[in-house]
XYZ file of C-alpha atoms in Angstrom:
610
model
C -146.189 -37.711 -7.973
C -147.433 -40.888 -8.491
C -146.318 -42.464 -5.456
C -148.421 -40.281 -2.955
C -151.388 -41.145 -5.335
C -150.482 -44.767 -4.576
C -150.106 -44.612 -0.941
C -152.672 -42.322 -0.983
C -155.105 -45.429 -1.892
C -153.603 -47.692 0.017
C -154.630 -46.287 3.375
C -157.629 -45.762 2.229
C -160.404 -45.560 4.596
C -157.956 -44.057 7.199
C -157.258 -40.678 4.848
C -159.367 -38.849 6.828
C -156.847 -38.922 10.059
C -153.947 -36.421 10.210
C -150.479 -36.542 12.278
C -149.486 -34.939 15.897
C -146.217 -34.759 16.944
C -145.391 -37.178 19.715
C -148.843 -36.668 21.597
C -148.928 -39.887 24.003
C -151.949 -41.845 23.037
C -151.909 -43.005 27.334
C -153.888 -39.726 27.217
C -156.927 -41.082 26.004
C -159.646 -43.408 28.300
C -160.819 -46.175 26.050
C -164.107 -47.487 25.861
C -165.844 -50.367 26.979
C -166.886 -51.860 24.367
C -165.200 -52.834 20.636
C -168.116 -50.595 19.491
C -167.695 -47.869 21.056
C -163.836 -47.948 20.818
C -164.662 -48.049 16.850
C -166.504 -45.137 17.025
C -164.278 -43.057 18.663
C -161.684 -44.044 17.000
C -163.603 -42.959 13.656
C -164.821 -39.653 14.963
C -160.669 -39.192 16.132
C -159.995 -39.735 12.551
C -162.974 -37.585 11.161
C -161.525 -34.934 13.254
C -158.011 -35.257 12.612
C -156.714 -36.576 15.979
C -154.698 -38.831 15.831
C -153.528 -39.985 18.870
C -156.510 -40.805 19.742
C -157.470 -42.928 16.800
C -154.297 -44.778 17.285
C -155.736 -45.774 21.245
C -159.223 -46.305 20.079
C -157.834 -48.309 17.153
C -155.275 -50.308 19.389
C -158.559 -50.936 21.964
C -160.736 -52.315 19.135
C -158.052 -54.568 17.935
C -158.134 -55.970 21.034
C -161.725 -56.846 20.429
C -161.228 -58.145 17.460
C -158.200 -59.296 17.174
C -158.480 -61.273 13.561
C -160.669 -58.177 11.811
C -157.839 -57.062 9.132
C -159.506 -53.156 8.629
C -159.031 -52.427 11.941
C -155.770 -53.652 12.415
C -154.733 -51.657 8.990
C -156.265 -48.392 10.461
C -154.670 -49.082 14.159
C -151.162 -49.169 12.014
C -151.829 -46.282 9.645
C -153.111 -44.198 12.663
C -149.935 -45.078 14.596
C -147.458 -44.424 11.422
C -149.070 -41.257 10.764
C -148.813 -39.950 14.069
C -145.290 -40.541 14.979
C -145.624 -44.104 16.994
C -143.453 -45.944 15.308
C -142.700 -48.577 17.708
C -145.989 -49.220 17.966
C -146.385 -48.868 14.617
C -143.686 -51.623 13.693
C -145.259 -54.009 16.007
C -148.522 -53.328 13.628
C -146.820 -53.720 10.706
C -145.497 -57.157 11.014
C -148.882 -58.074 11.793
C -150.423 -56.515 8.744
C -147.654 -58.223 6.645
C -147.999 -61.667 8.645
C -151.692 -61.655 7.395
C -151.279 -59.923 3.644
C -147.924 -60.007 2.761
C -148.419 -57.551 -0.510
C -149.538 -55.227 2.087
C -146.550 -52.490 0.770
C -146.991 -49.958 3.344
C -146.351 -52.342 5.516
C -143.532 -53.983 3.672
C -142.198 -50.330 3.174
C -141.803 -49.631 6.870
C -140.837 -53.020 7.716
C -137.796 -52.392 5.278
C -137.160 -48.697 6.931
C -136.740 -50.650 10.129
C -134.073 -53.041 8.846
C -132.020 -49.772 7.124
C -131.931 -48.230 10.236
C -130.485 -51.469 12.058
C -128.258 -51.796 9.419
C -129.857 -55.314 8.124
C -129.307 -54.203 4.757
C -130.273 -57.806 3.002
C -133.634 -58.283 5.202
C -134.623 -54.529 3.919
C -133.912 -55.277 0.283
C -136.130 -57.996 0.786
C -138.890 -56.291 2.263
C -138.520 -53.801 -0.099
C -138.695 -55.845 -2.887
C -142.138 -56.661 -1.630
C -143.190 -53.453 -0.804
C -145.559 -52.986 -3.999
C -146.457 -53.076 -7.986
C -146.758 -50.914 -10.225
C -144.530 -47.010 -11.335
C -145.112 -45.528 -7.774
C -143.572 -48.948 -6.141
C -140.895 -49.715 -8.512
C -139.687 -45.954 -8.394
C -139.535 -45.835 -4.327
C -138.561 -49.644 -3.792
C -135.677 -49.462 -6.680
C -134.130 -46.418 -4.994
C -134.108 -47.883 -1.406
C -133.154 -51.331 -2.439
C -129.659 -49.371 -4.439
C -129.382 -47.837 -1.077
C -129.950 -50.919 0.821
C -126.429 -52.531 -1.364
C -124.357 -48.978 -0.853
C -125.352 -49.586 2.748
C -123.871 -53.292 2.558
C -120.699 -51.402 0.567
C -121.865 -52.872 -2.650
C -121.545 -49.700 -4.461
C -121.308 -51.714 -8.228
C -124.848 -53.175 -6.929
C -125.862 -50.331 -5.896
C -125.361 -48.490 -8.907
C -126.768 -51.213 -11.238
C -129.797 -51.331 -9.509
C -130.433 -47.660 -9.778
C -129.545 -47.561 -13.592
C -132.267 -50.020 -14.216
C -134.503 -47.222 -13.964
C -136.599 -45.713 -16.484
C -140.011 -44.111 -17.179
C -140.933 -40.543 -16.997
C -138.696 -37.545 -16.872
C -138.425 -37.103 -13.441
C -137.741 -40.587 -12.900
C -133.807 -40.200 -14.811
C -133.459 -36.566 -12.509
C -134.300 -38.952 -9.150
C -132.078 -41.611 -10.849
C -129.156 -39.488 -11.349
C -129.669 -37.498 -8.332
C -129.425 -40.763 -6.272
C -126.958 -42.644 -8.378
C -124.379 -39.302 -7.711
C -125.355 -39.401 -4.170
C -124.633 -43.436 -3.762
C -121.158 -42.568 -5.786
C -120.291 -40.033 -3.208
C -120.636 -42.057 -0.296
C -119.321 -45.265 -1.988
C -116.056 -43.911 -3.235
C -116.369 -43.274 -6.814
C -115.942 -39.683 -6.990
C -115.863 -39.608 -10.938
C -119.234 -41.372 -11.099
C -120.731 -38.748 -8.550
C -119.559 -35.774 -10.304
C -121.501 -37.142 -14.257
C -124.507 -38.273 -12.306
C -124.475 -35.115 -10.004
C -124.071 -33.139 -13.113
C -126.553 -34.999 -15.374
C -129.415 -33.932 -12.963
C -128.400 -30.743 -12.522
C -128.364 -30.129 -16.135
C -131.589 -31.408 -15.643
C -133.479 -29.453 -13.370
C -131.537 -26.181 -11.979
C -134.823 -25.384 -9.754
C -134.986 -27.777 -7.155
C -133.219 -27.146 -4.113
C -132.018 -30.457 -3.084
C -130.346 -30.744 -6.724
C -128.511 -27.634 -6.381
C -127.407 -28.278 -3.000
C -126.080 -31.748 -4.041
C -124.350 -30.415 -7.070
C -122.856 -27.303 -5.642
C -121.239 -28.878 -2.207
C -119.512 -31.376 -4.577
C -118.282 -29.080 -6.852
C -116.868 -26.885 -3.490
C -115.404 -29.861 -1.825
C -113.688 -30.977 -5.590
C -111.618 -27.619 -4.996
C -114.811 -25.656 -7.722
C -115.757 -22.909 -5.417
C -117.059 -20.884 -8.590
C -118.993 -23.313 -10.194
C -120.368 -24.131 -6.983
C -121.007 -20.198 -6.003
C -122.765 -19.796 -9.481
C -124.804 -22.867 -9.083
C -126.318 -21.221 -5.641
C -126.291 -17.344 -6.870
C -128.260 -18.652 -9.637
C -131.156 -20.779 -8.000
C -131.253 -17.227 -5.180
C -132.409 -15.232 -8.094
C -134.714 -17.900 -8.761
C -136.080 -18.129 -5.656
C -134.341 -15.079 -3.378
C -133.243 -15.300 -0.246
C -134.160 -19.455 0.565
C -131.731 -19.640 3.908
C -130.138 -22.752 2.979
C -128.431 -21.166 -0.124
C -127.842 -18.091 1.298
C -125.942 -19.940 4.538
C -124.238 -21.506 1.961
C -123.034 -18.434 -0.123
C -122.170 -16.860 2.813
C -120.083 -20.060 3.864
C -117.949 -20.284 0.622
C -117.318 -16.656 0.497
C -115.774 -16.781 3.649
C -113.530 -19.746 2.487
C -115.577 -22.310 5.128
C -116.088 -25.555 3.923
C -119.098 -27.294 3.080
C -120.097 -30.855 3.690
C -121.727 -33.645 1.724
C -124.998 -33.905 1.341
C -125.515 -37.138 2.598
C -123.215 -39.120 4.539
C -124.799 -42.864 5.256
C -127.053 -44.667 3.481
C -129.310 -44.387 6.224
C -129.353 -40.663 5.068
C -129.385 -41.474 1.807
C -132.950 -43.482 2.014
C -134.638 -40.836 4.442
C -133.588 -38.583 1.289
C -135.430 -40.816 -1.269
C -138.342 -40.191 1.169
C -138.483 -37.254 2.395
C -138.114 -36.389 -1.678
C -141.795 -38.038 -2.126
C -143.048 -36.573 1.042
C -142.213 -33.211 0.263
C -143.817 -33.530 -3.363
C -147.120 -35.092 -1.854
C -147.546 -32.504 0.818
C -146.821 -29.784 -2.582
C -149.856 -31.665 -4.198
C -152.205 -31.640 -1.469
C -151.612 -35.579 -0.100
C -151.342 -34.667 3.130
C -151.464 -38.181 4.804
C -148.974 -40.152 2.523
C -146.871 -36.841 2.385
C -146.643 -37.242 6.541
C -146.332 -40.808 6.337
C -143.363 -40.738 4.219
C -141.642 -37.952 6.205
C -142.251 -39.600 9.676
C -140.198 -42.309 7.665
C -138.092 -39.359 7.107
C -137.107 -38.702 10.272
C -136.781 -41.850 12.263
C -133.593 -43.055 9.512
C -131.967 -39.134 9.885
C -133.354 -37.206 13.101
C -131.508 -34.657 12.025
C -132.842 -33.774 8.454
C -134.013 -30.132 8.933
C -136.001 -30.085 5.659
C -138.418 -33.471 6.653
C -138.514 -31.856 9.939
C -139.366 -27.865 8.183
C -141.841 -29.964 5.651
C -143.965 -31.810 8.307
C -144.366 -28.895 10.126
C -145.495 -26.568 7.564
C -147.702 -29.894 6.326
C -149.643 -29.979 9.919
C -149.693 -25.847 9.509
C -151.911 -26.221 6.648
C -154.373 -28.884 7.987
C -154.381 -26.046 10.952
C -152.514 -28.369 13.332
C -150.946 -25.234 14.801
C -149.902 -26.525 17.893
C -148.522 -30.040 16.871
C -147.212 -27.924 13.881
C -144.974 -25.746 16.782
C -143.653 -28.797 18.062
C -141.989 -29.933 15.302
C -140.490 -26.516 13.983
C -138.688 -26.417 17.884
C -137.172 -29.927 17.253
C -134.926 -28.152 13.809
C -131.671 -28.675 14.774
C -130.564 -25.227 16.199
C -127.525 -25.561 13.939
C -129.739 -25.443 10.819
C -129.920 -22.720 8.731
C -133.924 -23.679 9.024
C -133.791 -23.092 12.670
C -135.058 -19.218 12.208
C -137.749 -20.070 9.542
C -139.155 -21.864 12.157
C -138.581 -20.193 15.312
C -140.523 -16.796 12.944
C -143.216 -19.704 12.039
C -143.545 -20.414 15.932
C -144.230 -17.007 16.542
C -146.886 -16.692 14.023
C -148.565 -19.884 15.113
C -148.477 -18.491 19.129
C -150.418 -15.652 17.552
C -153.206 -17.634 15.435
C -153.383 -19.620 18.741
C -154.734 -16.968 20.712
C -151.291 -16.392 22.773
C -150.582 -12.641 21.566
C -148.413 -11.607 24.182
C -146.476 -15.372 24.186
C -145.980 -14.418 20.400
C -144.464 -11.007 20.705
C -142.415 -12.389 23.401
C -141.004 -15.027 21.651
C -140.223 -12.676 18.036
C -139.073 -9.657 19.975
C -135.936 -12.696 21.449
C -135.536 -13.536 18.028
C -135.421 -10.442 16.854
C -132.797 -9.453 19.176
C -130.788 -12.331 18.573
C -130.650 -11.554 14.496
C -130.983 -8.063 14.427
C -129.986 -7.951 10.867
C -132.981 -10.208 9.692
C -135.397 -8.817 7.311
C -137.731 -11.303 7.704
C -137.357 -12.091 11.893
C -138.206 -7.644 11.867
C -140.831 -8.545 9.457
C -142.655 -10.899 11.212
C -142.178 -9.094 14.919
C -144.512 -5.966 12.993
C -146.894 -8.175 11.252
C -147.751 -9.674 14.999
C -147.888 -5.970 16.521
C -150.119 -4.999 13.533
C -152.599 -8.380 14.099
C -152.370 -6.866 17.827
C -153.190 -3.607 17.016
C -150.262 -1.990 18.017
C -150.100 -0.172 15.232
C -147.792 2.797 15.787
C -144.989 -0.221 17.433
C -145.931 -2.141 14.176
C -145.022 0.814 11.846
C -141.758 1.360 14.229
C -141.174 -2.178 13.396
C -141.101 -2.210 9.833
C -139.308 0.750 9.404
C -136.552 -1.274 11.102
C -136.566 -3.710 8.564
C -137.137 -1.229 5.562
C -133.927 0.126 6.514
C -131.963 -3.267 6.524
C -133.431 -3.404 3.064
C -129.692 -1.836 1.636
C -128.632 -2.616 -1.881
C -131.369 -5.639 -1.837
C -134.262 -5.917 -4.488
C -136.505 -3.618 -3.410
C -139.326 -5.595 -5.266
C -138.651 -8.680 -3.218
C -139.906 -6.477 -0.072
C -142.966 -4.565 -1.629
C -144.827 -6.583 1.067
C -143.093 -4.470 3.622
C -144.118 -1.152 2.338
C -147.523 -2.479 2.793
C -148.150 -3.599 5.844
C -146.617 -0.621 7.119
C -148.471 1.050 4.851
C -151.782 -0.546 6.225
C -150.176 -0.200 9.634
C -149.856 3.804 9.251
C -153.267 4.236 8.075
C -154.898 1.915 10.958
C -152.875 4.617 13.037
C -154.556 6.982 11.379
C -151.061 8.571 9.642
C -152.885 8.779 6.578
C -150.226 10.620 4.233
C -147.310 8.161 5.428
C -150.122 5.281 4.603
C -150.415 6.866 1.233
C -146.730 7.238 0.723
C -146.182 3.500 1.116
C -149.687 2.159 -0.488
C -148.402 3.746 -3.423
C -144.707 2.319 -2.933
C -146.276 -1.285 -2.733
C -148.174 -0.791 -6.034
C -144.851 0.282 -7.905
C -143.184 -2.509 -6.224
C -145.320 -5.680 -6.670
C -144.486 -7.741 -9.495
C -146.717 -8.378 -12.150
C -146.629 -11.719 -12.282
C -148.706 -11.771 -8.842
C -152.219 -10.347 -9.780
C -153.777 -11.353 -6.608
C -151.308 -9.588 -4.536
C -151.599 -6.471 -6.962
C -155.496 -6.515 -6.472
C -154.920 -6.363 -2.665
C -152.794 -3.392 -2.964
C -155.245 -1.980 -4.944
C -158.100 -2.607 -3.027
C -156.240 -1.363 -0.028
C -155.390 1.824 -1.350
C -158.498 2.576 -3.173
C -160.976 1.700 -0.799
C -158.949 3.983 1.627
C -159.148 6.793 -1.104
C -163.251 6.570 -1.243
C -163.532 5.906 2.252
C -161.927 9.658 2.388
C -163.737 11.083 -0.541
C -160.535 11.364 -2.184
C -159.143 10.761 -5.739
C -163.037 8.683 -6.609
C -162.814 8.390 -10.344
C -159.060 7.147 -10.035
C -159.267 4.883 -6.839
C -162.666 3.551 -9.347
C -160.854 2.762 -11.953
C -158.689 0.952 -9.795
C -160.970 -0.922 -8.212
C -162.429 -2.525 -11.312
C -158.759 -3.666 -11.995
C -158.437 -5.307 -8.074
C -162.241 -7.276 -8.825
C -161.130 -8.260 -12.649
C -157.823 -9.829 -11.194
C -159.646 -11.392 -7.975
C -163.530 -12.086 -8.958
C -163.919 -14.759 -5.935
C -162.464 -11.817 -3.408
C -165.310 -10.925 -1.501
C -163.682 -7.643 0.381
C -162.667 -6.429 -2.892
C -165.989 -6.905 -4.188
C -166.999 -5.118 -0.804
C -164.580 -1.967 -1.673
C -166.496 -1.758 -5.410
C -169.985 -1.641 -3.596
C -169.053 1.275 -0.923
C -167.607 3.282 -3.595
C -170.621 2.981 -5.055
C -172.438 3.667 -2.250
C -170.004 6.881 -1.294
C -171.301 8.036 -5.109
C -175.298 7.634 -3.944
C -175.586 4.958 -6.580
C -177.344 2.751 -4.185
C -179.197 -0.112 -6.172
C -175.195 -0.518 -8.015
C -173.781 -0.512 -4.384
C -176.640 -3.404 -3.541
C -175.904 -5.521 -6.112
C -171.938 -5.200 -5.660
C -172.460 -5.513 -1.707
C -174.332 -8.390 -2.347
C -172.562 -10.167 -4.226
C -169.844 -9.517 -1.498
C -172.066 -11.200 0.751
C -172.172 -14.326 -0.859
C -168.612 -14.663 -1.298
C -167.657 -13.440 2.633
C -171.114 -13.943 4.740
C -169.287 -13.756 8.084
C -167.287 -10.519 7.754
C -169.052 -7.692 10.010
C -167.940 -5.188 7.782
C -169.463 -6.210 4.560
C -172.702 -6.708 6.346
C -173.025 -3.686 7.895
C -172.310 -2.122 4.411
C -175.179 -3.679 2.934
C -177.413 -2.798 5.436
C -176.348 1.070 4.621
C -176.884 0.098 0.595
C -180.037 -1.265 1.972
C -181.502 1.549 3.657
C -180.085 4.062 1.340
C -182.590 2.044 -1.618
C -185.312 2.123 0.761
C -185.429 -1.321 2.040
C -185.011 -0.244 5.340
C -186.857 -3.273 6.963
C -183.428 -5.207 4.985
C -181.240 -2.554 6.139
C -182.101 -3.484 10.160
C -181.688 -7.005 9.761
C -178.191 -6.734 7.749
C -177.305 -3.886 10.768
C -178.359 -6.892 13.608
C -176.443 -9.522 11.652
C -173.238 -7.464 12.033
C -173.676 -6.618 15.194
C -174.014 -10.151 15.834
C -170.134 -10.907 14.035
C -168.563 -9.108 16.355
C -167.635 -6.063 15.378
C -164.702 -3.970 16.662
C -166.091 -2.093 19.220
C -166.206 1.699 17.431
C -167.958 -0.080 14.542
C -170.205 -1.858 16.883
C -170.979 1.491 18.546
C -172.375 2.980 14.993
C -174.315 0.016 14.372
C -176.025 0.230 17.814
C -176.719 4.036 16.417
C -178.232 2.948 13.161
C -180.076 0.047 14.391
C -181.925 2.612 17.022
C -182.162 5.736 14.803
C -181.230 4.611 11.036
C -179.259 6.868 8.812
C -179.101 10.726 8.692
C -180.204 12.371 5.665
C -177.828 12.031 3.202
C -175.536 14.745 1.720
C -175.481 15.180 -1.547
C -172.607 12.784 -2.624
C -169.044 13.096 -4.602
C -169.511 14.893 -8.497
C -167.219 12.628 -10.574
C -166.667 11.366 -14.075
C -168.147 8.326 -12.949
C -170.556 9.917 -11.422
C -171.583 13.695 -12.915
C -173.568 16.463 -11.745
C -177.324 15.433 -12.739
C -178.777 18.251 -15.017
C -180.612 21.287 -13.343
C -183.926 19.847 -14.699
C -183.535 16.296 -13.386
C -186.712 15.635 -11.629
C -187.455 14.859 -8.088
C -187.251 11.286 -7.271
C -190.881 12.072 -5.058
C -190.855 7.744 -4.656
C -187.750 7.542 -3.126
C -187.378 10.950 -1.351
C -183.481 9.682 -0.397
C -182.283 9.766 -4.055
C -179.860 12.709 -3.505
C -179.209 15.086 -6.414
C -176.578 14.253 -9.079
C -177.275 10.789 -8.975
C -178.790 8.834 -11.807
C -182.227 9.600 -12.545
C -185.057 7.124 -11.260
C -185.378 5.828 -15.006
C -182.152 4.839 -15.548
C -181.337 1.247 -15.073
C -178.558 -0.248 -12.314
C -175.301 0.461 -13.710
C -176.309 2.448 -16.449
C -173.740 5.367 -15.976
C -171.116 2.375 -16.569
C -172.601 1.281 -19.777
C -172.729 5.176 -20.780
C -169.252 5.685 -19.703
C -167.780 1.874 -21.271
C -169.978 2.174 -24.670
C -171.391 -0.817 -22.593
């Protein structure tokens, strides 16, 4: 939206930092010197620490007291990473020196909605920026800046006055039924809840709105149809499906939001969770921080400023904030499954299965809790537990989709055939082809690769697991294992200059996977470039390697390659004729493959009409 954009050049030269999750900046010595507390403070920021830009920032100010960047990059430091009483100390500086400063203005106003100084707010608000981005966030606060004060006639003319692009009328409506509920005018809150549903049936938060108001008017089957239909939108989202579960069972279910205080974290945790969609990471984080200090309790800001500090590999600031989701939020196992995953990037295997396998026993009946125990057993290499594990939750599968779990079928698929149970591999490779939906090609393409590359590896099925290939690399080009799977099945077919120019290509894409190198080094030597072949064989060894591959690679790099056998007769690659001559350049070039004359990739061209 356009509001992140805005923000988004507002902070400007402070983009660079990125939120943690109550860190105390105390933990940081600062310099001696306003110099040298800039410059840390800069590097903090260049490397995404925040806490410790906010001390090195705070130091410097000190120094320089009257310099207005650094006292703008102290507060944005500060906002972003959760200090916001020392953040709203900032701010009224930054506004008592430029008062169109509207991120300051903006959290000035927060302040006053959370104290309940609904006039002062409006005020700042009012101030809080120019332009679409501005009007848009400071309209909607200021309407719930008057429902706060109980002037819900203000309220609602100030909303109305609205208007601009589409989604501007959907947050208009949205907001104006939410203001109605809370204010008293239950007839208002049902058209405007209803407009914007009409509008847009695939955001959550719409839904939501429009379906607990319909089950609280006594409309328990629009309100069951509203939520059955947005779950085969987007299956199995645990808020809808707590609430499905909820109505069914004749429980009631609450209003959305209850205070205006609520009402104005909604309006931004609404732009935060678009700007952390579009990749504005910083004003996404900023707004949600916002979030969070009006309504603590708001599981989604909390769920969307975690999985925001997941993605700029904040893992373990990330982990803090999916353990503060209130534990009676249907969120609560979303992120106590994402905490598990995280333990594992983090290095903390055995913390990980720990903390899944409690989890797990605690919702035994979870697909995705099951799911997520195997997927840590498999990145563990516990393969044979990992298979165990997903056959749990392939049986809790029932009446479900089936489709919505081909993911299942292949990681225990790839589970079975790290455990070397190659026809129960097979079996669910082959499942998790049927199963994936077209509309995901790159996920098709891994299947594909997986299978395939597993078929040539075994000198099985070569023409099909081929044509297959060429499928996986037309729907992923930039995927440099698939590219990798293309070159050895060249290579497993002798056709060594195709399986260098594949492999290499692979390379380019992937230089750091030991695999892929130590391919190339066998396409290498294979073509006679053995000299090439050695070096690719040290670079892989140097990747770390598991250790059985690291134990051929010692092999080769000492003794090279055996003499090769003559390789797999296919339609891709046919019996040479019995008069093919002797390749007496390249002594290697085993019989049946293409003749010494023959171009790179000629068989192709012969087989394509190429």
């Amino acid at each position: 939206m356009a509001s992140t954009l805005a923000l988004t050049l507002l902070i400007g030269p402070a983009a660079a930092m990125q939120p943690q999750e109550s860190t105390p900046v105390s933990d940081y010595e600062p310099a001696e010197s306003l110099e040298g507390n800039f410059l840390s403070a800069y590097i903090a920021g260049a490397s995404r620490d925040t806490a410790a830009a906010a001390t090195f920032y705070k130091e410097a100010v000190k120094g320089d007291p009257r310099n207005p960047e650094l006292l703008e990059r102290a507060f944005v430091s500060l906002l972003a990473d959760g200090a916001l009483p020392d953040a709203f100390r900032v701010a009224e500086r930054v506004a008592s020196r430029d008062g169109a400063n509207g991120l300051a203005q903006l959290t000035l106003g927060v302040r006053q909605m959370k104290a309940g100084q609904w006039a002062a707010a409006r005020g700042n608000f009012a101030k809080s920026g120019r332009g679409a981005a501005a009007d848009l966030t400071g309209t909607l606060l200021t309407a719930w800046a008057f429902a706060g004060a109980g002037d819900g006639k203000r309220a609602l003319e100030t909303i109305s006055r609205l208007r601009g692009e589409r989604y501007y009328n959907t947050f208009r409506d949205y907001h104006a039924g939410l203001i109605a509920s809370v204010v008293g005018d239950q007839a208002e809150a049902e058209r405007r809840l209803k407009a914007a549903y009409e509008a847009d049936r695939n955001t959550l938060r719409i839904v939501d709105a429009y379906a607990r108001f319909e089950a609280q008017a006594g409309r328990t089957d629009l309100a069951i149809q509203a939520y059955s239909d947005f779950d085969a939108l987007l299956p199995r989202h645990p808020v809808v499906r707590d609430a499905l579960d909820k109505l069914k069972a004749g429980k009631p279910l609450g209003r959305l939001v209850n205070t205006a205080q609520e009402g104005a974290a909604e309006v931004l945790y609404g732009l935060g969770s678009a700007g952390s969609t579009q990749g504005d990471e910083l004003p996404a984080v900023v707004y949600l921080r916002l979030a969070l200090y009006l309504a603590p309790e708001h599981a989604l800001s909390r769920l969307t400023l975690a999985d925001t500090l997941d993605r700029m590999k904040q893992t373990e600031r990330a982990n803090e904030a999916y353990a503060l989701i209130p534990a009676n939020s249907p969120l609560k196992l979303n992120a106590d499954i994402q905490i598990g995953l995280n333990l594992e990037q983090m290095g903390k295997g055995e913390e990980a299965l720990k903390h899944l396998d409690a989890a797990m026993k605690a919702h035994p009946d979870d697909i995705d809790v099951v799911t997520a125990l195997g997927n840590v057993q498999r990145s563990r290499k516990k393969y044979e537990e990992a298979a165990e594990t997903y056959s749990k939750a392939i049986a809790l599968i029932g009446d479900r989709p089936q489709a919505n779990y081909w993911t299942t079928y292949y990681f225990r698929g790839t589970a079975y055939e790290r455990a070397k149970q190659w026809d129960k591999a097979e079996a669910d490779l082959k499942k998790a082809l049927e199963l994936v939906p077209a509309s995901q090609p790159g996920a098709r393409a891994q299947v594909l690769n997986y299978l395939a590359y597993s078929w040539v590896d075994q000198n099985m099925h070569i023409d099909e697991a081929f044509a297959m290939l060429k499928q996986a690399v037309d729907a992923s080009p930039r995927d440099g294992m698939i590219i990798d799977s293309l070159g050895w099945a060249y290579y497993r077919l002798g056709r060594w200059d195709d399986a260098v120019r594949e492999l290499e290509k692979a390379i380019e894409l992937k230089p750091g996977d030991p695999t892929i190198n130590d391919h190339l080094g066998d396409a290498y030597w294979r073509a006679g470039r053995r000299l090439e072949g050695k070096f690719q064989w040290q670079h892989a060894k140097d990747l770390n390697p598991e250790p059985e591959e690291l134990a051929k690679i010692n092999d080769k790099l000492a003794n090279g390659l055996p003499e090769v056998e003559k390789p797999t007769a296919t339609a891709e690659n046919p019996p040479a004729p019995v008069a093919a001559p002797h390749n007496a350049q390249n002594p290697e070039l085993p019989k049946g493959a293409p003749a010494p004359n023959e171009p790179p990739g000629a068989a192709d061209k012969k087989k394509t009409g190429g």
